Every structure is written in structure tokens, then in C-alpha cells.
Amino acid sequence: MSIEQSSQKVEPQFFDVIQDRRSVRYYDSEVKISQEEMKDILQLATLAPSGANLQPWRFLVIDSQELKQKLLPIANSQQQVIEASAVIAVLGDLEGYTMAEKVYGMAVDAGYMPEETAKSFVERYQRLFANMPPENVLQKVFIDCGLVSMQLMLVARAKGYDTVPMGGFDPMKFVEQFDIPARYAPVMLIAIGKAAKPGHRTLRLPLEEVAFFNELPNA
């Protein structure tokens, strides 16, 4: 089968996943996602791109009912926290650059990169991030975690599950109550499970109001 023929078969399925994804807030509490399947979802999510391939995302999967109850008031008492199969806390590792040697070493071992190139990359990025203002590191980490979060939600939909990204939580209380080390910045919570009610249908702004070619219109 040619690449063109293959893409013709795959693309409609991919578009269906994008169009069918909804932010779901009501879940069937009887549906549990096994840790094995959750690991598969997360593994596919981590194929998302990241700056310098440093992959600064970390996931805390909260699937214990006791811990979900603990999370509930921190997340503004949003019912999906306890109804969903799990809540995934997406954390940004502010010291993720220290993994550069491992990341590029794996590329060398796989034959994707010469050892000297890997060594120069490690030195460059460790020096760059170590000297970068903390707010710049945080911004880069948030961008990468946003990319992996969207990919996670699409993977979940492709597997027949539903999600909702949640920014409505108290990050300071979350860090305190769940003993999150200082190097990890909470980015968002993602409830995941099987919908008990479909998510609300929403509309998007017309493309001509959000996309422009070569120059932006005057404000």
C-alpha cells in the first residue's frame, strides 16, 4: 500500500477523533481505566514534541477514590474529579534540562545521533537552561506541557474515553496537599473516563477572524 493510500484510510479516522472530542464534565463512575491502559495512553501522549526534545512533562495519575476526594476541594469541588476514572495532574519539570544527557544518550544508543553531536547538545542546553531566568524556563515548560496535554486528550478520545482539561484549581494547595517537590510546576488537571452525559457542543470563531496570511490586520 502506498503512503498516499495509507493516509487516505487514516485521515478520516483522525479527523473524527478531533471533531468528536468534547470537554466532558459528567462521567460514569463505574468505568475504571486500568493502569496498563493508562500507561499506554500516556506513552502515546509523550510522542508530542518538546523544546530540544527535553520532554519536561511529568504526570501524577490520581485514581484512588480517597485521593480524588482529597483533590475535590482543591479543584473547586468540580464533580468530575470524583466521578472520572482518574485525574491526571500534568506537571512541568523546571529542572528537566538535567535529563539532557539521558535523552541524547538514548538517541546515540538508537543510532539516531553521533556521540559527539549528543555531547555538544547536552553541554549547550544544560548551560542555556541553567542560566535562563526562572520565568523563561516556566514559560517553555508550560508550552511543552500544553502540547502533551492536547495529545493526551486526543489519544484518550481515540481509545473511546473522554476528558476535560481543568485550570480551575488552587496550584499552591495542590502542591502542599500532594507533597509536590519545588521543581515541579502544576500546569493543569485532566479528568479522564467514560462520559455519562455528552459534552456541550460549542462553536469556534470563523477562521478569517483568527488566521491571517503574511500580516496581521490593523487593530
mmCIF file with all atom_site columns, C-alpha atoms in Angstrom:
data_model
loop_
_atom_site.group_PDB
_atom_site.id
_atom_site.type_symbol
_atom_site.label_atom_id
_atom_site.label_alt_id
_atom_site.label_comp_id
_atom_site.label_asym_id
_atom_site.label_entity_id
_atom_site.label_seq_id
_atom_site.pdbx_PDB_ins_code
_atom_site.Cartn_x
_atom_site.Cartn_y
_atom_site.Cartn_z
_atom_site.occupancy
_atom_site.B_iso_or_equiv
_atom_site.pdbx_formal_charge
_atom_site.auth_seq_id
_atom_site.auth_comp_id
_atom_site.auth_asym_id
_atom_site.auth_atom_id
_atom_site.pdbx_PDB_model_num
ATOM 1   C CA . MET A 1 1   ? 0.000   0.000  0.000  1.00 0.00 ? 1   MET A CA 1
ATOM 2   C CA . SER A 1 2   ? 1.382   3.407  -0.952 1.00 0.00 ? 2   SER A CA 1
ATOM 3   C CA . ILE A 1 3   ? 1.826   6.207  1.576  1.00 0.00 ? 3   ILE A CA 1
ATOM 4   C CA . GLU A 1 4   ? -0.918  8.144  -0.207 1.00 0.00 ? 4   GLU A CA 1
ATOM 5   C CA . GLN A 1 5   ? -3.351  5.223  0.015  1.00 0.00 ? 5   GLN A CA 1
ATOM 6   C CA . SER A 1 6   ? -2.492  4.676  3.670  1.00 0.00 ? 6   SER A CA 1
ATOM 7   C CA . SER A 1 7   ? -3.064  8.341  4.565  1.00 0.00 ? 7   SER A CA 1
ATOM 8   C CA . GLN A 1 8   ? -6.436  8.261  2.815  1.00 0.00 ? 8   GLN A CA 1
ATOM 9   C CA . LYS A 1 9   ? -7.510  5.464  5.156  1.00 0.00 ? 9   LYS A CA 1
ATOM 10  C CA . VAL A 1 10  ? -6.102  7.017  8.336  1.00 0.00 ? 10  VAL A CA 1
ATOM 11  C CA . GLU A 1 11  ? -7.020  10.688 7.884  1.00 0.00 ? 11  GLU A CA 1
ATOM 12  C CA . PRO A 1 12  ? -10.815 10.359 8.190  1.00 0.00 ? 12  PRO A CA 1
ATOM 13  C CA . GLN A 1 13  ? -10.371 8.462  11.477 1.00 0.00 ? 13  GLN A CA 1
ATOM 14  C CA . PHE A 1 14  ? -8.029  11.150 12.776 1.00 0.00 ? 14  PHE A CA 1
ATOM 15  C CA . PHE A 1 15  ? -10.439 13.891 11.788 1.00 0.00 ? 15  PHE A CA 1
ATOM 16  C CA . ASP A 1 16  ? -13.248 12.040 13.538 1.00 0.00 ? 16  ASP A CA 1
ATOM 17  C CA . VAL A 1 17  ? -11.200 11.991 16.745 1.00 0.00 ? 17  VAL A CA 1
ATOM 18  C CA . ILE A 1 18  ? -10.638 15.751 16.548 1.00 0.00 ? 18  ILE A CA 1
ATOM 19  C CA . GLN A 1 19  ? -14.272 16.517 15.785 1.00 0.00 ? 19  GLN A CA 1
ATOM 20  C CA . ASP A 1 20  ? -15.667 14.123 18.383 1.00 0.00 ? 20  ASP A CA 1
ATOM 21  C CA . ARG A 1 21  ? -13.538 15.333 21.282 1.00 0.00 ? 21  ARG A CA 1
ATOM 22  C CA . ARG A 1 22  ? -15.586 17.250 23.815 1.00 0.00 ? 22  ARG A CA 1
ATOM 23  C CA . SER A 1 23  ? -14.869 18.643 27.259 1.00 0.00 ? 23  SER A CA 1
ATOM 24  C CA . VAL A 1 24  ? -16.918 16.194 29.335 1.00 0.00 ? 24  VAL A CA 1
ATOM 25  C CA . ARG A 1 25  ? -17.898 17.036 32.906 1.00 0.00 ? 25  ARG A CA 1
ATOM 26  C CA . TYR A 1 26  ? -20.155 14.090 33.779 1.00 0.00 ? 26  TYR A CA 1
ATOM 27  C CA . TYR A 1 27  ? -18.603 10.622 33.992 1.00 0.00 ? 27  TYR A CA 1
ATOM 28  C CA . ASP A 1 28  ? -19.726 7.067  34.562 1.00 0.00 ? 28  ASP A CA 1
ATOM 29  C CA . SER A 1 29  ? -18.129 6.378  37.926 1.00 0.00 ? 29  SER A CA 1
ATOM 30  C CA . GLU A 1 30  ? -18.401 2.606  37.342 1.00 0.00 ? 30  GLU A CA 1
ATOM 31  C CA . VAL A 1 31  ? -15.882 2.721  34.479 1.00 0.00 ? 31  VAL A CA 1
ATOM 32  C CA . LYS A 1 32  ? -12.283 2.251  35.582 1.00 0.00 ? 32  LYS A CA 1
ATOM 33  C CA . ILE A 1 33  ? -9.264  2.597  33.336 1.00 0.00 ? 33  ILE A CA 1
ATOM 34  C CA . SER A 1 34  ? -6.627  0.024  34.219 1.00 0.00 ? 34  SER A CA 1
ATOM 35  C CA . GLN A 1 35  ? -3.116  1.200  34.998 1.00 0.00 ? 35  GLN A CA 1
ATOM 36  C CA . GLU A 1 36  ? -1.880  -0.787 31.998 1.00 0.00 ? 36  GLU A CA 1
ATOM 37  C CA . GLU A 1 37  ? -4.203  1.073  29.628 1.00 0.00 ? 37  GLU A CA 1
ATOM 38  C CA . MET A 1 38  ? -3.432  4.387  31.310 1.00 0.00 ? 38  MET A CA 1
ATOM 39  C CA . LYS A 1 39  ? 0.271   3.775  30.740 1.00 0.00 ? 39  LYS A CA 1
ATOM 40  C CA . ASP A 1 40  ? -0.473  3.105  27.061 1.00 0.00 ? 40  ASP A CA 1
ATOM 41  C CA . ILE A 1 41  ? -2.374  6.395  26.778 1.00 0.00 ? 41  ILE A CA 1
ATOM 42  C CA . LEU A 1 42  ? 0.448   8.298  28.462 1.00 0.00 ? 42  LEU A CA 1
ATOM 43  C CA . GLN A 1 43  ? 3.111   6.581  26.373 1.00 0.00 ? 43  GLN A CA 1
ATOM 44  C CA . LEU A 1 44  ? 1.395   7.682  23.160 1.00 0.00 ? 44  LEU A CA 1
ATOM 45  C CA . ALA A 1 45  ? 0.889   11.184 24.567 1.00 0.00 ? 45  ALA A CA 1
ATOM 46  C CA . THR A 1 46  ? 4.619   11.529 25.171 1.00 0.00 ? 46  THR A CA 1
ATOM 47  C CA . LEU A 1 47  ? 5.244   11.332 21.432 1.00 0.00 ? 47  LEU A CA 1
ATOM 48  C CA . ALA A 1 48  ? 4.307   15.035 21.456 1.00 0.00 ? 48  ALA A CA 1
ATOM 49  C CA . PRO A 1 49  ? 7.092   17.462 20.541 1.00 0.00 ? 49  PRO A CA 1
ATOM 50  C CA . SER A 1 50  ? 9.042   19.456 23.110 1.00 0.00 ? 50  SER A CA 1
ATOM 51  C CA . GLY A 1 51  ? 11.749  22.088 23.059 1.00 0.00 ? 51  GLY A CA 1
ATOM 52  C CA . ALA A 1 52  ? 15.124  20.398 22.357 1.00 0.00 ? 52  ALA A CA 1
ATOM 53  C CA . ASN A 1 53  ? 13.265  17.102 22.939 1.00 0.00 ? 53  ASN A CA 1
ATOM 54  C CA . LEU A 1 54  ? 13.815  17.514 26.687 1.00 0.00 ? 54  LEU A CA 1
ATOM 55  C CA . GLN A 1 55  ? 10.274  16.280 27.496 1.00 0.00 ? 55  GLN A CA 1
ATOM 56  C CA . PRO A 1 56  ? 9.772   18.252 30.736 1.00 0.00 ? 56  PRO A CA 1
ATOM 57  C CA . TRP A 1 57  ? 6.290   16.838 31.371 1.00 0.00 ? 57  TRP A CA 1
ATOM 58  C CA . ARG A 1 58  ? 5.562   14.662 34.367 1.00 0.00 ? 58  ARG A CA 1
ATOM 59  C CA . PHE A 1 59  ? 2.228   13.007 35.176 1.00 0.00 ? 59  PHE A CA 1
ATOM 60  C CA . LEU A 1 60  ? 0.698   12.280 38.537 1.00 0.00 ? 60  LEU A CA 1
ATOM 61  C CA . VAL A 1 61  ? -2.229  9.920  37.904 1.00 0.00 ? 61  VAL A CA 1
ATOM 62  C CA . ILE A 1 62  ? -4.729  10.144 40.735 1.00 0.00 ? 62  ILE A CA 1
ATOM 63  C CA . ASP A 1 63  ? -7.075  7.150  40.528 1.00 0.00 ? 63  ASP A CA 1
ATOM 64  C CA . SER A 1 64  ? -7.538  6.410  44.232 1.00 0.00 ? 64  SER A CA 1
ATOM 65  C CA . GLN A 1 65  ? -11.034 7.410  45.325 1.00 0.00 ? 65  GLN A CA 1
ATOM 66  C CA . GLU A 1 66  ? -9.642  8.613  48.642 1.00 0.00 ? 66  GLU A CA 1
ATOM 67  C CA . LEU A 1 67  ? -7.146  10.895 46.920 1.00 0.00 ? 67  LEU A CA 1
ATOM 68  C CA . LYS A 1 68  ? -9.770  12.152 44.475 1.00 0.00 ? 68  LYS A CA 1
ATOM 69  C CA . GLN A 1 69  ? -11.872 13.180 47.465 1.00 0.00 ? 69  GLN A CA 1
ATOM 70  C CA . LYS A 1 70  ? -8.813  14.980 48.808 1.00 0.00 ? 70  LYS A CA 1
ATOM 71  C CA . LEU A 1 71  ? -8.394  16.733 45.463 1.00 0.00 ? 71  LEU A CA 1
ATOM 72  C CA . LEU A 1 72  ? -12.067 17.753 45.192 1.00 0.00 ? 72  LEU A CA 1
ATOM 73  C CA . PRO A 1 73  ? -11.954 20.962 47.297 1.00 0.00 ? 73  PRO A CA 1
ATOM 74  C CA . ILE A 1 74  ? -8.617  21.943 45.733 1.00 0.00 ? 74  ILE A CA 1
ATOM 75  C CA . ALA A 1 75  ? -10.288 21.718 42.323 1.00 0.00 ? 75  ALA A CA 1
ATOM 76  C CA . ASN A 1 76  ? -13.218 23.952 43.266 1.00 0.00 ? 76  ASN A CA 1
ATOM 77  C CA . SER A 1 77  ? -15.470 20.970 44.048 1.00 0.00 ? 77  SER A CA 1
ATOM 78  C CA . GLN A 1 78  ? -15.844 20.054 40.384 1.00 0.00 ? 78  GLN A CA 1
ATOM 79  C CA . GLN A 1 79  ? -17.794 16.794 40.393 1.00 0.00 ? 79  GLN A CA 1
ATOM 80  C CA . GLN A 1 80  ? -15.801 15.209 37.564 1.00 0.00 ? 80  GLN A CA 1
ATOM 81  C CA . VAL A 1 81  ? -12.872 14.905 39.955 1.00 0.00 ? 81  VAL A CA 1
ATOM 82  C CA . ILE A 1 82  ? -14.562 12.083 41.843 1.00 0.00 ? 82  ILE A CA 1
ATOM 83  C CA . GLU A 1 83  ? -16.705 10.667 39.012 1.00 0.00 ? 83  GLU A CA 1
ATOM 84  C CA . ALA A 1 84  ? -13.957 10.273 36.401 1.00 0.00 ? 84  ALA A CA 1
ATOM 85  C CA . SER A 1 85  ? -11.823 7.159  36.329 1.00 0.00 ? 85  SER A CA 1
ATOM 86  C CA . ALA A 1 86  ? -8.777  9.278  37.116 1.00 0.00 ? 86  ALA A CA 1
ATOM 87  C CA . VAL A 1 87  ? -7.474  12.803 37.238 1.00 0.00 ? 87  VAL A CA 1
ATOM 88  C CA . ILE A 1 88  ? -4.090  13.345 35.636 1.00 0.00 ? 88  ILE A CA 1
ATOM 89  C CA . ALA A 1 89  ? -2.061  16.199 37.065 1.00 0.00 ? 89  ALA A CA 1
ATOM 90  C CA . VAL A 1 90  ? 0.252   17.497 34.340 1.00 0.00 ? 90  VAL A CA 1
ATOM 91  C CA . LEU A 1 91  ? 3.387   18.883 35.943 1.00 0.00 ? 91  LEU A CA 1
ATOM 92  C CA . GLY A 1 92  ? 6.243   20.768 34.356 1.00 0.00 ? 92  GLY A CA 1
ATOM 93  C CA . ASP A 1 93  ? 9.737   19.794 35.455 1.00 0.00 ? 93  ASP A CA 1
ATOM 94  C CA . LEU A 1 94  ? 11.647  23.056 35.851 1.00 0.00 ? 94  LEU A CA 1
ATOM 95  C CA . GLU A 1 95  ? 14.865  21.052 36.049 1.00 0.00 ? 95  GLU A CA 1
ATOM 96  C CA . GLY A 1 96  ? 14.025  18.842 33.090 1.00 0.00 ? 96  GLY A CA 1
ATOM 97  C CA . TYR A 1 97  ? 17.122  20.051 31.287 1.00 0.00 ? 97  TYR A CA 1
ATOM 98  C CA . THR A 1 98  ? 19.194  17.925 33.672 1.00 0.00 ? 98  THR A CA 1
ATOM 99  C CA . MET A 1 99  ? 17.833  14.905 31.756 1.00 0.00 ? 99  MET A CA 1
ATOM 100 C CA . ALA A 1 100 ? 19.593  16.056 28.581 1.00 0.00 ? 100 ALA A CA 1
ATOM 101 C CA . GLU A 1 101 ? 22.430  13.539 28.946 1.00 0.00 ? 101 GLU A CA 1
ATOM 102 C CA . LYS A 1 102 ? 19.955  10.664 29.216 1.00 0.00 ? 102 LYS A CA 1
ATOM 103 C CA . VAL A 1 103 ? 17.747  11.926 26.377 1.00 0.00 ? 103 VAL A CA 1
ATOM 104 C CA . TYR A 1 104 ? 20.604  12.368 23.938 1.00 0.00 ? 104 TYR A CA 1
ATOM 105 C CA . GLY A 1 105 ? 22.376  9.246  25.169 1.00 0.00 ? 105 GLY A CA 1
ATOM 106 C CA . MET A 1 106 ? 19.284  7.252  24.184 1.00 0.00 ? 106 MET A CA 1
ATOM 107 C CA . ALA A 1 107 ? 19.450  8.855  20.723 1.00 0.00 ? 107 ALA A CA 1
ATOM 108 C CA . VAL A 1 108 ? 23.086  7.781  20.411 1.00 0.00 ? 108 VAL A CA 1
ATOM 109 C CA . ASP A 1 109 ? 22.299  4.224  21.506 1.00 0.00 ? 109 ASP A CA 1
ATOM 110 C CA . ALA A 1 110 ? 19.490  4.038  18.946 1.00 0.00 ? 110 ALA A CA 1
ATOM 111 C CA . GLY A 1 111 ? 21.827  5.183  16.176 1.00 0.00 ? 111 GLY A CA 1
ATOM 112 C CA . TYR A 1 112 ? 19.946  8.450  15.615 1.00 0.00 ? 112 TYR A CA 1
ATOM 113 C CA . MET A 1 113 ? 22.797  10.761 16.542 1.00 0.00 ? 113 MET A CA 1
ATOM 114 C CA . PRO A 1 114 ? 26.616  10.691 16.635 1.00 0.00 ? 114 PRO A CA 1
ATOM 115 C CA . GLU A 1 115 ? 28.084  10.721 20.138 1.00 0.00 ? 115 GLU A CA 1
ATOM 116 C CA . GLU A 1 116 ? 29.941  13.989 19.582 1.00 0.00 ? 116 GLU A CA 1
ATOM 117 C CA . THR A 1 117 ? 26.756  15.719 18.450 1.00 0.00 ? 117 THR A CA 1
ATOM 118 C CA . ALA A 1 118 ? 24.928  14.460 21.519 1.00 0.00 ? 118 ALA A CA 1
ATOM 119 C CA . LYS A 1 119 ? 27.708  15.696 23.779 1.00 0.00 ? 119 LYS A CA 1
ATOM 120 C CA . SER A 1 120 ? 27.579  19.181 22.259 1.00 0.00 ? 120 SER A CA 1
ATOM 121 C CA . PHE A 1 121 ? 23.779  19.279 22.630 1.00 0.00 ? 121 PHE A CA 1
ATOM 122 C CA . VAL A 1 122 ? 23.983  18.266 26.281 1.00 0.00 ? 122 VAL A CA 1
ATOM 123 C CA . GLU A 1 123 ? 26.522  20.973 27.055 1.00 0.00 ? 123 GLU A CA 1
ATOM 124 C CA . ARG A 1 124 ? 24.595  23.604 25.102 1.00 0.00 ? 124 ARG A CA 1
ATOM 125 C CA . TYR A 1 125 ? 21.175  23.023 26.621 1.00 0.00 ? 125 TYR A CA 1
ATOM 126 C CA . GLN A 1 126 ? 22.336  22.457 30.177 1.00 0.00 ? 126 GLN A CA 1
ATOM 127 C CA . ARG A 1 127 ? 24.240  25.730 30.033 1.00 0.00 ? 127 ARG A CA 1
ATOM 128 C CA . LEU A 1 128 ? 21.370  27.549 28.337 1.00 0.00 ? 128 LEU A CA 1
ATOM 129 C CA . PHE A 1 129 ? 18.691  26.450 30.818 1.00 0.00 ? 129 PHE A CA 1
ATOM 130 C CA . ALA A 1 130 ? 20.896  26.795 33.890 1.00 0.00 ? 130 ALA A CA 1
ATOM 131 C CA . ASN A 1 131 ? 21.443  30.477 33.030 1.00 0.00 ? 131 ASN A CA 1
ATOM 132 C CA . MET A 1 132 ? 17.906  31.213 31.890 1.00 0.00 ? 132 MET A CA 1
ATOM 133 C CA . PRO A 1 133 ? 15.647  33.396 34.088 1.00 0.00 ? 133 PRO A CA 1
ATOM 134 C CA . PRO A 1 134 ? 13.177  31.189 36.000 1.00 0.00 ? 134 PRO A CA 1
ATOM 135 C CA . GLU A 1 135 ? 10.173  32.840 34.369 1.00 0.00 ? 135 GLU A CA 1
ATOM 136 C CA . ASN A 1 136 ? 11.520  31.912 30.919 1.00 0.00 ? 136 ASN A CA 1
ATOM 137 C CA . VAL A 1 137 ? 12.043  28.307 31.976 1.00 0.00 ? 137 VAL A CA 1
ATOM 138 C CA . LEU A 1 138 ? 8.493   28.233 33.323 1.00 0.00 ? 138 LEU A CA 1
ATOM 139 C CA . GLN A 1 139 ? 7.107   29.596 30.061 1.00 0.00 ? 139 GLN A CA 1
ATOM 140 C CA . LYS A 1 140 ? 8.909   26.968 27.983 1.00 0.00 ? 140 LYS A CA 1
ATOM 141 C CA . VAL A 1 141 ? 7.765   24.188 30.304 1.00 0.00 ? 141 VAL A CA 1
ATOM 142 C CA . PHE A 1 142 ? 4.154   25.372 30.095 1.00 0.00 ? 142 PHE A CA 1
ATOM 143 C CA . ILE A 1 143 ? 4.292   25.329 26.292 1.00 0.00 ? 143 ILE A CA 1
ATOM 144 C CA . ASP A 1 144 ? 5.620   21.772 26.213 1.00 0.00 ? 144 ASP A CA 1
ATOM 145 C CA . CYS A 1 145 ? 3.094   20.591 28.800 1.00 0.00 ? 145 CYS A CA 1
ATOM 146 C CA . GLY A 1 146 ? 0.300   22.177 26.764 1.00 0.00 ? 146 GLY A CA 1
ATOM 147 C CA . LEU A 1 147 ? 1.406   20.179 23.724 1.00 0.00 ? 147 LEU A CA 1
ATOM 148 C CA . VAL A 1 148 ? 1.495   16.868 25.584 1.00 0.00 ? 148 VAL A CA 1
ATOM 149 C CA . SER A 1 149 ? -1.848  17.595 27.264 1.00 0.00 ? 149 SER A CA 1
ATOM 150 C CA . MET A 1 150 ? -3.642  18.103 23.963 1.00 0.00 ? 150 MET A CA 1
ATOM 151 C CA . GLN A 1 151 ? -2.080  14.944 22.579 1.00 0.00 ? 151 GLN A CA 1
ATOM 152 C CA . LEU A 1 152 ? -3.148  13.031 25.695 1.00 0.00 ? 152 LEU A CA 1
ATOM 153 C CA . MET A 1 153 ? -6.759  14.146 25.242 1.00 0.00 ? 153 MET A CA 1
ATOM 154 C CA . LEU A 1 154 ? -6.780  13.105 21.583 1.00 0.00 ? 154 LEU A CA 1
ATOM 155 C CA . VAL A 1 155 ? -5.256  9.711  22.397 1.00 0.00 ? 155 VAL A CA 1
ATOM 156 C CA . ALA A 1 156 ? -7.914  9.199  25.066 1.00 0.00 ? 156 ALA A CA 1
ATOM 157 C CA . ARG A 1 157 ? -10.712 10.031 22.595 1.00 0.00 ? 157 ARG A CA 1
ATOM 158 C CA . ALA A 1 158 ? -9.196  7.651  20.019 1.00 0.00 ? 158 ALA A CA 1
ATOM 159 C CA . LYS A 1 159 ? -9.394  4.906  22.646 1.00 0.00 ? 159 LYS A CA 1
ATOM 160 C CA . GLY A 1 160 ? -13.035 5.673  23.404 1.00 0.00 ? 160 GLY A CA 1
ATOM 161 C CA . TYR A 1 161 ? -12.532 7.735  26.553 1.00 0.00 ? 161 TYR A CA 1
ATOM 162 C CA . ASP A 1 162 ? -13.435 11.313 27.354 1.00 0.00 ? 162 ASP A CA 1
ATOM 163 C CA . THR A 1 163 ? -11.543 14.118 29.052 1.00 0.00 ? 163 THR A CA 1
ATOM 164 C CA . VAL A 1 164 ? -11.777 17.658 30.297 1.00 0.00 ? 164 VAL A CA 1
ATOM 165 C CA . PRO A 1 165 ? -8.788  19.939 30.922 1.00 0.00 ? 165 PRO A CA 1
ATOM 166 C CA . MET A 1 166 ? -9.089  21.787 34.218 1.00 0.00 ? 166 MET A CA 1
ATOM 167 C CA . GLY A 1 167 ? -7.335  25.016 35.029 1.00 0.00 ? 167 GLY A CA 1
ATOM 168 C CA . GLY A 1 168 ? -9.751  25.738 37.862 1.00 0.00 ? 168 GLY A CA 1
ATOM 169 C CA . PHE A 1 169 ? -7.764  24.513 40.833 1.00 0.00 ? 169 PHE A CA 1
ATOM 170 C CA . ASP A 1 170 ? -5.537  26.006 43.508 1.00 0.00 ? 170 ASP A CA 1
ATOM 171 C CA . PRO A 1 171 ? -1.964  25.119 42.490 1.00 0.00 ? 171 PRO A CA 1
ATOM 172 C CA . MET A 1 172 ? -0.474  26.149 45.831 1.00 0.00 ? 172 MET A CA 1
ATOM 173 C CA . LYS A 1 173 ? -2.870  23.947 47.784 1.00 0.00 ? 173 LYS A CA 1
ATOM 174 C CA . PHE A 1 174 ? -2.302  21.137 45.312 1.00 0.00 ? 174 PHE A CA 1
ATOM 175 C CA . VAL A 1 175 ? 1.462   21.334 45.822 1.00 0.00 ? 175 VAL A CA 1
ATOM 176 C CA . GLU A 1 176 ? 1.005   21.396 49.588 1.00 0.00 ? 176 GLU A CA 1
ATOM 177 C CA . GLN A 1 177 ? -1.577  18.618 49.900 1.00 0.00 ? 177 GLN A CA 1
ATOM 178 C CA . PHE A 1 178 ? 0.079   16.243 47.435 1.00 0.00 ? 178 PHE A CA 1
ATOM 179 C CA . ASP A 1 179 ? 3.685   16.883 48.523 1.00 0.00 ? 179 ASP A CA 1
ATOM 180 C CA . ILE A 1 180 ? 4.840   18.098 45.106 1.00 0.00 ? 180 ILE A CA 1
ATOM 181 C CA . PRO A 1 181 ? 8.572   18.953 45.076 1.00 0.00 ? 181 PRO A CA 1
ATOM 182 C CA . ALA A 1 182 ? 9.502   22.541 44.201 1.00 0.00 ? 182 ALA A CA 1
ATOM 183 C CA . ARG A 1 183 ? 10.993  21.542 40.846 1.00 0.00 ? 183 ARG A CA 1
ATOM 184 C CA . TYR A 1 184 ? 7.517   20.610 39.519 1.00 0.00 ? 184 TYR A CA 1
ATOM 185 C CA . ALA A 1 185 ? 5.062   23.307 38.417 1.00 0.00 ? 185 ALA A CA 1
ATOM 186 C CA . PRO A 1 186 ? 1.377   22.280 38.221 1.00 0.00 ? 186 PRO A CA 1
ATOM 187 C CA . VAL A 1 187 ? 0.129   23.085 34.711 1.00 0.00 ? 187 VAL A CA 1
ATOM 188 C CA . MET A 1 188 ? -3.346  21.562 34.552 1.00 0.00 ? 188 MET A CA 1
ATOM 189 C CA . LEU A 1 189 ? -5.545  18.721 35.702 1.00 0.00 ? 189 LEU A CA 1
ATOM 190 C CA . ILE A 1 190 ? -7.162  16.402 33.158 1.00 0.00 ? 190 ILE A CA 1
ATOM 191 C CA . ALA A 1 191 ? -10.158 14.306 34.188 1.00 0.00 ? 191 ALA A CA 1
ATOM 192 C CA . ILE A 1 192 ? -10.403 11.119 32.121 1.00 0.00 ? 192 ILE A CA 1
ATOM 193 C CA . GLY A 1 193 ? -13.031 8.410  31.932 1.00 0.00 ? 193 GLY A CA 1
ATOM 194 C CA . LYS A 1 194 ? -16.242 7.443  30.139 1.00 0.00 ? 194 LYS A CA 1
ATOM 195 C CA . ALA A 1 195 ? -18.881 10.108 29.627 1.00 0.00 ? 195 ALA A CA 1
ATOM 196 C CA . ALA A 1 196 ? -22.186 9.728  31.466 1.00 0.00 ? 196 ALA A CA 1
ATOM 197 C CA . LYS A 1 197 ? -23.512 12.713 29.506 1.00 0.00 ? 197 LYS A CA 1
ATOM 198 C CA . PRO A 1 198 ? -22.095 14.100 26.256 1.00 0.00 ? 198 PRO A CA 1
ATOM 199 C CA . GLY A 1 199 ? -20.032 17.242 26.458 1.00 0.00 ? 199 GLY A CA 1
ATOM 200 C CA . HIS A 1 200 ? -21.616 20.510 25.400 1.00 0.00 ? 200 HIS A CA 1
ATOM 201 C CA . ARG A 1 201 ? -21.314 21.320 21.723 1.00 0.00 ? 201 ARG A CA 1
ATOM 202 C CA . THR A 1 202 ? -19.515 24.591 21.135 1.00 0.00 ? 202 THR A CA 1
ATOM 203 C CA . LEU A 1 203 ? -18.717 26.804 18.185 1.00 0.00 ? 203 LEU A CA 1
ATOM 204 C CA . ARG A 1 204 ? -15.436 28.298 17.060 1.00 0.00 ? 204 ARG A CA 1
ATOM 205 C CA . LEU A 1 205 ? -14.781 31.762 15.703 1.00 0.00 ? 205 LEU A CA 1
ATOM 206 C CA . PRO A 1 206 ? -14.728 31.994 11.898 1.00 0.00 ? 206 PRO A CA 1
ATOM 207 C CA . LEU A 1 207 ? -11.285 31.209 10.538 1.00 0.00 ? 207 LEU A CA 1
ATOM 208 C CA . GLU A 1 208 ? -11.000 34.634 8.918  1.00 0.00 ? 208 GLU A CA 1
ATOM 209 C CA . GLU A 1 209 ? -11.109 36.160 12.401 1.00 0.00 ? 209 GLU A CA 1
ATOM 210 C CA . VAL A 1 210 ? -8.225  34.104 13.775 1.00 0.00 ? 210 VAL A CA 1
ATOM 211 C CA . ALA A 1 211 ? -5.949  33.227 10.832 1.00 0.00 ? 211 ALA A CA 1
ATOM 212 C CA . PHE A 1 212 ? -4.087  35.648 8.594  1.00 0.00 ? 212 PHE A CA 1
ATOM 213 C CA . PHE A 1 213 ? -1.508  35.253 5.849  1.00 0.00 ? 213 PHE A CA 1
ATOM 214 C CA . ASN A 1 214 ? 1.727   37.234 5.903  1.00 0.00 ? 214 ASN A CA 1
ATOM 215 C CA . GLU A 1 215 ? 0.486   40.150 8.003  1.00 0.00 ? 215 GLU A CA 1
ATOM 216 C CA . LEU A 1 216 ? -1.980  40.920 10.763 1.00 0.00 ? 216 LEU A CA 1
ATOM 217 C CA . PRO A 1 217 ? -4.826  43.337 10.167 1.00 0.00 ? 217 PRO A CA 1
ATOM 218 C CA . ASN A 1 218 ? -4.773  46.703 11.883 1.00 0.00 ? 218 ASN A CA 1
ATOM 219 C CA . ALA A 1 219 ? -6.384  46.562 15.304 1.00 0.00 ? 219 ALA A CA 1
#
